[in-house]
GROMACS .gro file of C-alpha atoms in nm:
model
  415
    1MET     CA    1  -3.889  -4.722  12.204
    2PHE     CA    2  -3.785  -5.060  12.070
    3ASN     CA    3  -4.142  -5.133  11.965
    4GLU     CA    4  -4.174  -4.795  11.794
    5LYS     CA    5  -3.847  -4.854  11.606
    6TRP     CA    6  -3.951  -5.205  11.510
    7THR     CA    7  -4.287  -5.079  11.387
    8GLY     CA    8  -4.115  -4.812  11.175
    9VAL     CA    9  -3.887  -5.071  11.015
   10SER     CA   10  -4.185  -5.296  10.944
   11ASP     CA   11  -4.371  -5.009  10.782
   12MET     CA   12  -4.070  -4.931  10.561
   13ASN     CA   13  -4.039  -5.296  10.461
   14GLY     CA   14  -4.412  -5.309  10.380
   15THR     CA   15  -4.382  -5.000  10.163
   16LYS     CA   16  -4.083  -5.144   9.976
   17GLN     CA   17  -4.261  -5.473   9.921
   18TYR     CA   18  -4.571  -5.294   9.798
   19PHE     CA   19  -4.387  -5.086   9.538
   20ALA     CA   20  -4.165  -5.379   9.444
   21GLN     CA   21  -4.465  -5.557   9.295
   22LYS     CA   22  -4.468  -5.556   8.918
   23SER     CA   23  -4.847  -5.527   8.915
   24VAL     CA   24  -4.828  -5.177   9.069
   25TRP     CA   25  -4.613  -5.043   8.787
   26ALA     CA   26  -4.788  -5.248   8.522
   27GLY     CA   27  -5.109  -5.086   8.643
   28LEU     CA   28  -4.982  -4.751   8.514
   29LEU     CA   29  -4.962  -4.894   8.164
   30ALA     CA   30  -5.304  -5.052   8.212
   31VAL     CA   31  -5.454  -4.713   8.305
   32VAL     CA   32  -5.301  -4.552   7.996
   33ALA     CA   33  -5.426  -4.836   7.778
   34ILE     CA   34  -5.779  -4.811   7.921
   35VAL     CA   35  -5.788  -4.434   7.872
   36ALA     CA   36  -5.660  -4.471   7.515
   37LEU     CA   37  -5.911  -4.745   7.439
   38LEU     CA   38  -6.213  -4.567   7.583
   39GLY     CA   39  -6.091  -4.235   7.444
   40TRP     CA   40  -6.093  -4.384   7.096
   41ALA     CA   41  -6.436  -4.532   7.163
   42PHE     CA   42  -6.594  -4.208   7.285
   43VAL     CA   43  -6.399  -3.944   7.094
   44GLY     CA   44  -6.206  -4.101   6.808
   45SER     CA   45  -6.508  -4.165   6.588
   46THR     CA   46  -6.690  -3.840   6.659
   47VAL     CA   47  -6.440  -3.565   6.743
   48ASN     CA   48  -6.410  -3.442   6.385
   49PRO     CA   49  -6.679  -3.597   6.168
   50VAL     CA   50  -6.603  -3.531   5.802
   51PRO     CA   51  -6.887  -3.629   5.566
   52LYS     CA   52  -6.781  -3.837   5.267
   53ARG     CA   53  -6.975  -3.991   4.977
   54ILE     CA   54  -7.316  -3.883   5.105
   55PRO     CA   55  -7.569  -4.035   4.862
   56VAL     CA   56  -7.795  -3.771   4.710
   57ALA     CA   57  -7.995  -3.769   4.388
   58LEU     CA   58  -8.055  -3.518   4.111
   59VAL     CA   59  -8.369  -3.529   3.901
   60ALA     CA   60  -8.258  -3.369   3.573
   61ALA     CA   61  -8.593  -3.332   3.398
   62ASP     CA   62  -8.536  -2.992   3.232
   63LYS     CA   63  -8.632  -3.003   2.863
   64GLY     CA   64  -8.459  -2.679   2.767
   65ALA     CA   65  -8.599  -2.367   2.596
   66ASP     CA   66  -8.534  -2.138   2.296
   67VAL     CA   67  -8.383  -1.795   2.360
   68PRO     CA   68  -8.467  -1.536   2.094
   69GLY     CA   69  -8.158  -1.468   1.888
   70LYS     CA   70  -7.946  -1.707   2.098
   71GLY     CA   71  -8.067  -2.051   2.006
   72ARG     CA   72  -8.155  -2.328   2.248
   73MET     CA   73  -8.037  -2.341   2.608
   74ASN     CA   74  -8.073  -2.588   2.895
   75ILE     CA   75  -8.025  -2.445   3.243
   76GLY     CA   76  -8.072  -2.792   3.388
   77ASP     CA   77  -7.754  -2.914   3.220
   78VAL     CA   78  -7.562  -2.615   3.358
   79LEU     CA   79  -7.685  -2.681   3.713
   80LYS     CA   80  -7.621  -3.053   3.676
   81GLN     CA   81  -7.258  -2.985   3.589
   82LYS     CA   82  -7.216  -2.741   3.879
   83LEU     CA   83  -7.380  -2.965   4.138
   84THR     CA   84  -7.224  -3.299   4.045
   85THR     CA   85  -6.867  -3.176   4.006
   86GLU     CA   86  -6.616  -3.369   4.214
   87MET     CA   87  -6.451  -3.051   4.342
   88THR     CA   88  -6.622  -2.762   4.517
   89PRO     CA   89  -6.553  -2.398   4.412
   90THR     CA   90  -6.315  -2.372   4.710
   91GLY     CA   91  -6.104  -2.659   4.575
   92GLU     CA   92  -6.221  -2.922   4.825
   93LYS     CA   93  -6.355  -3.263   4.735
   94SER     CA   94  -6.733  -3.270   4.722
   95PRO     CA   95  -6.892  -3.457   5.013
   96PHE     CA   96  -7.172  -3.583   4.787
   97GLU     CA   97  -7.209  -3.891   4.575
   98TRP     CA   98  -7.468  -3.799   4.312
   99THR     CA   99  -7.712  -4.026   4.133
  100VAL     CA  100  -7.875  -3.863   3.829
  101LEU     CA  101  -8.235  -3.970   3.769
  102ASP     CA  102  -8.480  -3.889   3.490
  103ASP     CA  103  -8.805  -3.875   3.685
  104GLU     CA  104  -8.923  -3.777   4.029
  105GLN     CA  105  -9.099  -4.108   4.095
  106ALA     CA  106  -8.767  -4.293   4.111
  107ALA     CA  107  -8.636  -4.026   4.345
  108ALA     CA  108  -8.938  -4.060   4.575
  109GLU     CA  109  -8.884  -4.436   4.591
  110GLY     CA  110  -8.518  -4.380   4.680
  111LEU     CA  111  -8.622  -4.150   4.964
  112ASP     CA  112  -8.875  -4.403   5.092
  113ARG     CA  113  -8.615  -4.679   5.089
  114GLN     CA  114  -8.354  -4.461   5.263
  115THR     CA  115  -8.125  -4.472   4.959
  116PHE     CA  116  -8.077  -4.093   4.948
  117TYR     CA  117  -8.037  -3.826   5.210
  118ALA     CA  118  -8.177  -3.564   4.972
  119VAL     CA  119  -8.303  -3.513   4.617
  120VAL     CA  120  -8.261  -3.197   4.406
  121VAL     CA  121  -8.541  -3.163   4.150
  122LEU     CA  122  -8.482  -2.961   3.831
  123PRO     CA  123  -8.831  -2.948   3.674
  124GLU     CA  124  -8.913  -2.978   3.305
  125THR     CA  125  -8.990  -2.606   3.275
  126LEU     CA  126  -8.672  -2.481   3.443
  127SER     CA  127  -8.517  -2.335   3.127
  128ALA     CA  128  -8.850  -2.198   3.005
  129ASP     CA  129  -8.901  -2.023   3.340
  130PHE     CA  130  -8.550  -1.881   3.321
  131VAL     CA  131  -8.611  -1.744   2.972
  132ALA     CA  132  -8.929  -1.584   3.107
  133LEU     CA  133  -8.705  -1.364   3.324
  134LEU     CA  134  -8.641  -1.165   3.008
  135SER     CA  135  -9.012  -1.106   2.952
  136PRO     CA  136  -9.224  -0.820   3.093
  137GLN     CA  137  -9.382  -1.065   3.345
  138PRO     CA  138  -9.078  -1.244   3.491
  139LYS     CA  139  -9.083  -1.503   3.765
  140PRO     CA  140  -8.799  -1.700   3.924
  141ALA     CA  141  -8.730  -2.054   3.803
  142GLU     CA  142  -8.813  -2.302   4.077
  143VAL     CA  143  -8.578  -2.568   4.210
  144ARG     CA  144  -8.698  -2.804   4.484
  145VAL     CA  145  -8.480  -2.986   4.736
  146LEU     CA  146  -8.636  -3.283   4.918
  147VAL     CA  147  -8.452  -3.352   5.244
  148ASN     CA  148  -8.487  -3.700   5.396
  149GLN     CA  149  -8.484  -3.597   5.761
  150GLY     CA  150  -8.594  -3.931   5.902
  151LYS     CA  151  -8.283  -4.102   5.765
  152SER     CA  152  -8.063  -3.878   5.980
  153GLY     CA  153  -8.129  -3.543   6.139
  154VAL     CA  154  -7.756  -3.465   6.147
  155ALA     CA  155  -7.713  -3.540   5.777
  156ALA     CA  156  -8.033  -3.353   5.689
  157THR     CA  157  -7.901  -3.033   5.846
  158MET     CA  158  -7.563  -3.069   5.675
  159VAL     CA  159  -7.715  -3.146   5.333
  160THR     CA  160  -7.953  -2.851   5.357
  161GLN     CA  161  -7.670  -2.611   5.430
  162ALA     CA  162  -7.431  -2.751   5.169
  163VAL     CA  163  -7.682  -2.775   4.883
  164GLY     CA  164  -7.813  -2.430   4.972
  165LYS     CA  165  -7.465  -2.281   4.932
  166MET     CA  166  -7.413  -2.459   4.601
  167LEU     CA  167  -7.741  -2.325   4.466
  168GLU     CA  168  -7.655  -1.977   4.592
  169GLY     CA  169  -7.344  -1.989   4.376
  170ALA     CA  170  -7.551  -2.105   4.081
  171ASN     CA  171  -7.795  -1.820   4.147
  172ALA     CA  172  -7.517  -1.562   4.122
  173ALA     CA  173  -7.388  -1.707   3.793
  174LEU     CA  174  -7.736  -1.720   3.639
  175ARG     CA  175  -7.808  -1.364   3.751
  176GLU     CA  176  -7.502  -1.237   3.567
  177GLN     CA  177  -7.599  -1.437   3.259
  178ALA     CA  178  -7.956  -1.302   3.258
  179LEU     CA  179  -7.842  -0.943   3.311
  180GLY     CA  180  -7.603  -0.972   3.017
  181GLN     CA  181  -7.880  -1.099   2.790
  182LEU     CA  182  -8.116  -0.824   2.903
  183GLN     CA  183  -7.859  -0.554   2.831
  184GLN     CA  184  -7.803  -0.692   2.484
  185MET     CA  185  -8.178  -0.694   2.417
  186LYS     CA  186  -8.283  -0.363   2.578
  187GLY     CA  187  -7.966  -0.176   2.659
  188ASP     CA  188  -7.948  -0.071   3.023
  189ALA     CA  189  -8.322  -0.053   3.082
  190VAL     CA  190  -8.441  -0.312   3.335
  191SER     CA  191  -8.791  -0.297   3.480
  192ILE     CA  192  -8.857  -0.310   3.853
  193ALA     CA  193  -9.027  -0.650   3.816
  194GLN     CA  194  -8.728  -0.787   3.627
  195ALA     CA  195  -8.487  -0.647   3.885
  196LYS     CA  196  -8.677  -0.824   4.163
  197ALA     CA  197  -8.680  -1.153   3.974
  198LEU     CA  198  -8.310  -1.123   3.887
  199ALA     CA  199  -8.216  -1.082   4.254
  200ALA     CA  200  -8.264  -1.461   4.279
  201PRO     CA  201  -8.326  -1.621   3.936
  202LEU     CA  202  -8.363  -1.957   4.109
  203ALA     CA  203  -8.635  -1.989   4.372
  204VAL     CA  204  -8.500  -2.270   4.591
  205THR     CA  205  -8.752  -2.438   4.819
  206PHE     CA  206  -8.659  -2.701   5.078
  207GLN     CA  207  -8.915  -2.968   5.163
  208THR     CA  208  -8.874  -3.217   5.449
  209VAL     CA  209  -8.985  -3.572   5.379
  210HIS     CA  210  -9.020  -3.841   5.646
  211PRO     CA  211  -8.986  -3.574   5.915
  212ILE     CA  212  -8.861  -3.633   6.266
  213LEU     CA  213  -9.173  -3.588   6.473
  214PRO     CA  214  -9.188  -3.418   6.814
  215ASN     CA  215  -9.134  -3.626   7.127
  216THR     CA  216  -8.899  -3.872   6.958
  217ALA     CA  217  -8.576  -3.763   7.134
  218ASN     CA  218  -8.482  -3.527   6.848
  219GLY     CA  219  -8.453  -3.820   6.610
  220ASN     CA  220  -8.252  -4.034   6.853
  221ALA     CA  221  -8.539  -4.260   6.965
  222PRO     CA  222  -8.409  -4.564   6.768
  223VAL     CA  223  -8.066  -4.528   6.928
  224VAL     CA  224  -8.208  -4.481   7.279
  225LEU     CA  225  -8.427  -4.791   7.249
  226THR     CA  226  -8.135  -4.991   7.108
  227GLN     CA  227  -7.917  -4.899   7.404
  228LEU     CA  228  -8.190  -4.999   7.647
  229ALA     CA  229  -8.238  -5.325   7.459
  230TRP     CA  230  -7.868  -5.413   7.488
  231ILE     CA  231  -7.853  -5.330   7.860
  232SER     CA  232  -8.171  -5.527   7.926
  233ALA     CA  233  -8.031  -5.826   7.741
  234LEU     CA  234  -7.705  -5.795   7.934
  235ALA     CA  235  -7.890  -5.807   8.266
  236ALA     CA  236  -8.091  -6.109   8.152
  237THR     CA  237  -7.773  -6.283   8.037
  238VAL     CA  238  -7.604  -6.249   8.377
  239LEU     CA  239  -7.910  -6.347   8.578
  240LEU     CA  240  -7.990  -6.655   8.371
  241PHE     CA  241  -7.624  -6.761   8.354
  242VAL     CA  242  -7.599  -6.751   8.733
  243ALA     CA  243  -7.925  -6.946   8.759
  244ALA     CA  244  -7.790  -7.204   8.514
  245GLY     CA  245  -7.476  -7.241   8.724
  246LYS     CA  246  -7.679  -7.310   9.036
  247ALA     CA  247  -7.909  -7.555   8.857
  248GLY     CA  248  -7.616  -7.739   8.699
  249ALA     CA  249  -7.407  -7.784   9.014
  250GLY     CA  250  -7.349  -8.159   9.034
  251ALA     CA  251  -7.614  -8.232   8.773
  252SER     CA  252  -7.581  -8.390   8.431
  253GLY     CA  253  -7.870  -8.216   8.250
  254GLY     CA  254  -7.652  -7.976   8.052
  255TRP     CA  255  -7.871  -7.979   7.743
  256GLY     CA  256  -8.182  -7.920   7.948
  257ILE     CA  257  -8.026  -7.629   8.132
  258ALA     CA  258  -7.911  -7.465   7.809
  259ALA     CA  259  -8.257  -7.511   7.657
  260SER     CA  260  -8.409  -7.362   7.973
  261GLN     CA  261  -8.187  -7.056   7.933
  262LEU     CA  262  -8.308  -7.019   7.577
  263ILE     CA  263  -8.676  -7.039   7.678
  264ALA     CA  264  -8.636  -6.812   7.981
  265GLY     CA  265  -8.447  -6.562   7.767
  266LEU     CA  266  -8.747  -6.527   7.537
  267ALA     CA  267  -8.970  -6.452   7.836
  268TYR     CA  268  -8.717  -6.196   7.959
  269ALA     CA  269  -8.708  -6.034   7.612
  270VAL     CA  270  -9.087  -5.997   7.600
  271VAL     CA  271  -9.099  -5.847   7.948
  272ALA     CA  272  -8.798  -5.621   7.883
  273SER     CA  273  -8.938  -5.479   7.557
  274ALA     CA  274  -9.276  -5.413   7.724
  275ALA     CA  275  -9.102  -5.245   8.018
  276ILE     CA  276  -8.888  -5.029   7.786
  277LEU     CA  277  -9.189  -4.902   7.593
  278ALA     CA  278  -9.386  -4.849   7.912
  279VAL     CA  279  -9.107  -4.644   8.070
  280VAL     CA  280  -9.004  -4.432   7.770
  281GLY     CA  281  -9.360  -4.391   7.644
  282GLY     CA  282  -9.575  -4.379   7.952
  283LEU     CA  283  -9.330  -4.222   8.195
  284PHE     CA  284  -9.116  -3.997   7.975
  285GLY     CA  285  -9.363  -3.923   7.694
  286LEU     CA  286  -9.173  -4.071   7.398
  287ASP     CA  287  -9.410  -4.085   7.100
  288VAL     CA  288  -9.410  -4.446   6.979
  289PRO     CA  289  -9.601  -4.452   6.645
  290ASP     CA  290  -9.711  -4.818   6.652
  291VAL     CA  291  -9.669  -4.985   6.990
  292THR     CA  292  -9.743  -5.335   6.861
  293GLU     CA  293  -9.498  -5.334   6.569
  294THR     CA  294  -9.232  -5.153   6.770
  295GLY     CA  295  -9.280  -5.394   7.061
  296LEU     CA  296  -9.242  -5.700   6.837
  297PHE     CA  297  -8.927  -5.566   6.671
  298LEU     CA  298  -8.782  -5.458   7.006
  299THR     CA  299  -8.848  -5.807   7.144
  300LEU     CA  300  -8.656  -5.953   6.852
  301ALA     CA  301  -8.368  -5.712   6.917
  302VAL     CA  302  -8.352  -5.790   7.291
  303TYR     CA  303  -8.373  -6.165   7.230
  304SER     CA  304  -8.105  -6.166   6.960
  305PHE     CA  305  -7.878  -5.959   7.187
  306PHE     CA  306  -7.946  -6.201   7.474
  307LEU     CA  307  -7.864  -6.508   7.267
  308LEU     CA  308  -7.545  -6.349   7.134
  309GLN     CA  309  -7.432  -6.251   7.484
  310SER     CA  310  -7.530  -6.586   7.639
  311ALA     CA  311  -7.345  -6.776   7.368
  312ILE     CA  312  -7.028  -6.594   7.468
  313VAL     CA  313  -7.079  -6.613   7.845
  314ASN     CA  314  -7.182  -6.980   7.845
  315TRP     CA  315  -6.854  -7.078   7.682
  316ILE     CA  316  -6.602  -6.853   7.852
  317GLY     CA  317  -6.791  -6.755   8.167
  318LEU     CA  318  -6.835  -6.410   8.315
  319LYS     CA  319  -6.486  -6.328   8.187
  320GLY     CA  320  -6.665  -6.248   7.861
  321MET     CA  321  -6.857  -5.959   8.019
  322PRO     CA  322  -6.582  -5.699   7.958
  323VAL     CA  323  -6.599  -5.781   7.587
  324LEU     CA  324  -6.974  -5.716   7.584
  325VAL     CA  325  -6.935  -5.395   7.786
  326LEU     CA  326  -6.659  -5.269   7.556
  327LEU     CA  327  -6.875  -5.347   7.256
  328PHE     CA  328  -7.145  -5.128   7.407
  329PHE     CA  329  -6.903  -4.842   7.473
  330PHE     CA  330  -6.762  -4.858   7.121
  331GLY     CA  331  -7.104  -4.884   6.960
  332LEU     CA  332  -7.264  -4.605   7.161
  333PRO     CA  333  -7.097  -4.302   6.992
  334ILE     CA  334  -7.112  -4.423   6.632
  335LEU     CA  335  -7.486  -4.490   6.644
  336ASN     CA  336  -7.553  -4.116   6.669
  337LEU     CA  337  -7.379  -4.037   6.340
  338PRO     CA  338  -7.455  -4.144   5.983
  339PRO     CA  339  -7.197  -4.394   5.853
  340GLU     CA  340  -7.082  -4.138   5.591
  341PHE     CA  341  -6.965  -3.912   5.876
  342LEU     CA  342  -6.748  -4.177   6.042
  343PRO     CA  343  -6.375  -4.233   5.983
  344ASP     CA  344  -6.306  -4.514   5.740
  345ALA     CA  345  -6.169  -4.739   6.015
  346ALA     CA  346  -6.476  -4.698   6.236
  347ARG     CA  347  -6.716  -4.744   5.945
  348ASP     CA  348  -6.547  -5.047   5.787
  349TRP     CA  349  -6.423  -5.230   6.096
  350LEU     CA  350  -6.695  -5.152   6.350
  351TYR     CA  351  -7.016  -5.005   6.209
  352SER     CA  352  -7.037  -5.258   5.926
  353TRP     CA  353  -7.099  -5.552   6.162
  354ILE     CA  354  -7.194  -5.416   6.504
  355PRO     CA  355  -7.532  -5.563   6.607
  356PHE     CA  356  -7.666  -5.231   6.742
  357ARG     CA  357  -7.674  -5.097   6.388
  358PHE     CA  358  -7.946  -5.334   6.272
  359SER     CA  359  -8.169  -5.264   6.569
  360ALA     CA  360  -8.138  -4.887   6.519
  361GLU     CA  361  -8.205  -4.916   6.145
  362GLY     CA  362  -8.520  -5.121   6.194
  363LEU     CA  363  -8.653  -4.890   6.464
  364ARG     CA  364  -8.578  -4.586   6.247
  365ASP     CA  365  -8.803  -4.725   5.977
  366LEU     CA  366  -9.082  -4.787   6.229
  367PHE     CA  367  -9.054  -4.439   6.379
  368TYR     CA  368  -9.002  -4.213   6.078
  369PHE     CA  369  -9.088  -4.400   5.758
  370ARG     CA  370  -9.380  -4.620   5.866
  371GLN     CA  371  -9.407  -4.805   5.535
  372GLY     CA  372  -9.239  -5.133   5.625
  373LEU     CA  373  -9.000  -5.102   5.330
  374ASN     CA  374  -8.678  -5.099   5.529
  375VAL     CA  375  -8.748  -5.308   5.838
  376GLY     CA  376  -8.719  -5.651   5.672
  377GLY     CA  377  -8.342  -5.637   5.620
  378PRO     CA  378  -8.247  -5.546   5.978
  379ALA     CA  379  -8.504  -5.793   6.115
  380SER     CA  380  -8.357  -6.077   5.909
  381VAL     CA  381  -8.003  -5.997   6.029
  382LEU     CA  382  -8.119  -5.993   6.391
  383GLY     CA  383  -8.296  -6.323   6.324
  384TRP     CA  384  -7.974  -6.479   6.196
  385ILE     CA  385  -7.786  -6.346   6.499
  386ALA     CA  386  -8.049  -6.504   6.723
  387ALA     CA  387  -8.033  -6.836   6.537
  388ALA     CA  388  -7.653  -6.854   6.554
  389GLY     CA  389  -7.657  -6.754   6.920
  390ALA     CA  390  -7.917  -7.023   6.999
  391VAL     CA  391  -7.707  -7.294   6.831
  392VAL     CA  392  -7.393  -7.194   7.020
  393LEU     CA  393  -7.589  -7.162   7.345
  394LEU     CA  394  -7.736  -7.511   7.311
  395ALA     CA  395  -7.394  -7.649   7.217
  396SER     CA  396  -7.263  -7.525   7.551
  397GLY     CA  397  -7.488  -7.787   7.712
  398ALA     CA  398  -7.247  -8.056   7.593
  399LYS     CA  399  -6.965  -7.887   7.781
  400ARG     CA  400  -7.174  -7.869   8.098
  401THR     CA  401  -7.271  -8.238   8.068
  402LYS     CA  402  -6.910  -8.339   8.015
  403ARG     CA  403  -6.802  -8.157   8.330
  404ALA     CA  404  -7.078  -8.307   8.547
  405PRO     CA  405  -6.971  -8.600   8.771
  406GLU     CA  406  -7.064  -8.952   8.667
  407PRO     CA  407  -7.348  -9.104   8.876
  408SER     CA  408  -7.174  -9.443   8.894
  409ALA     CA  409  -6.861  -9.279   9.027
  410SER     CA  410  -7.064  -9.121   9.304
  411VAL     CA  411  -7.216  -9.457   9.400
  412ASP     CA  412  -6.872  -9.625   9.411
  413ALA     CA  413  -6.744  -9.350   9.632
  414VAL     CA  414  -7.026  -9.408   9.879
  415ARG     CA  415  -6.950  -9.783   9.884
   0.00000   0.00000   0.00000
């Protein structure tokens, strides 16, 4: 009985000591902080994406036309005013940032260079075709909308819907205008052909440029490959850092070890990029348009990520790994949205500098544009990241050399 009582007292004391620790209660705050941090990373940037300042272009090429008894009119100017207004008919701020161009060639170049998500083309004969609605052989005036799907599938869908609604409103206004002119000219008599044409005075056609091809993860192939590149580089960073620690134990060749990490990292990057393409392409059927170009760019991305990560880990040790993991978690959600859909804080303070962005942008050009016009910028940024990471990585060799024991001291100790 004494032993049972003593054991009970000991258990009570152990419980009191356990809950008396500050770390137990501080852990509650840590859990809340972790949930808040990861919640912001996964949900904060994507829970309610509101598009703002989406760059689109308007080709206002309409030359106008003469209306019998009414003088000259220009439907293109009317549509230009309706489309580029800062406020929508419902009183909300327009999500678009319009650039007005004079010719379609400049618009095509802007689409190729990923400057615009879409282009609305008002042709030279727009007003003339509208006036023809009043003739015995009417036909709708054509307006074309070029949607740059390869730049972002999410934005392409949104732009198509929004521009379509805006042109529907313009269609209704032009229908009323044309009916009024017809009644003034012919009274109430409207032919069947004219009635059909007046149902939709504007014939709006949507054309997809730089389309997202099948078997490319619904347009997310650049993001998927970027994620795999970061994880591959992270694994290489840990493995080569541990190997460097073993090789440098009691040695003084800090510079040589750092240089060896740099060289081995390149080999890891080549193997990792080849493995990524082999797995996603050969095993899962991802359609990679140009394996050689994509493989070279992916190698650059993996190597730049490796050098950036190794530069951090070599100086502060594996304690830097949580920073790299958090960077991945924060970067993962925002890569799937266009920057114009992100909150200002996420776009300005995270997306603007996060290294994943440049890998995804370069791969997007290789997958959906295939002209080499947009890959140079991201490649140069990744190159600068790699160069800076290599310098910092090599500089860590001085720290390793400084910490190594002096050979003479070892000899004296033996004596």
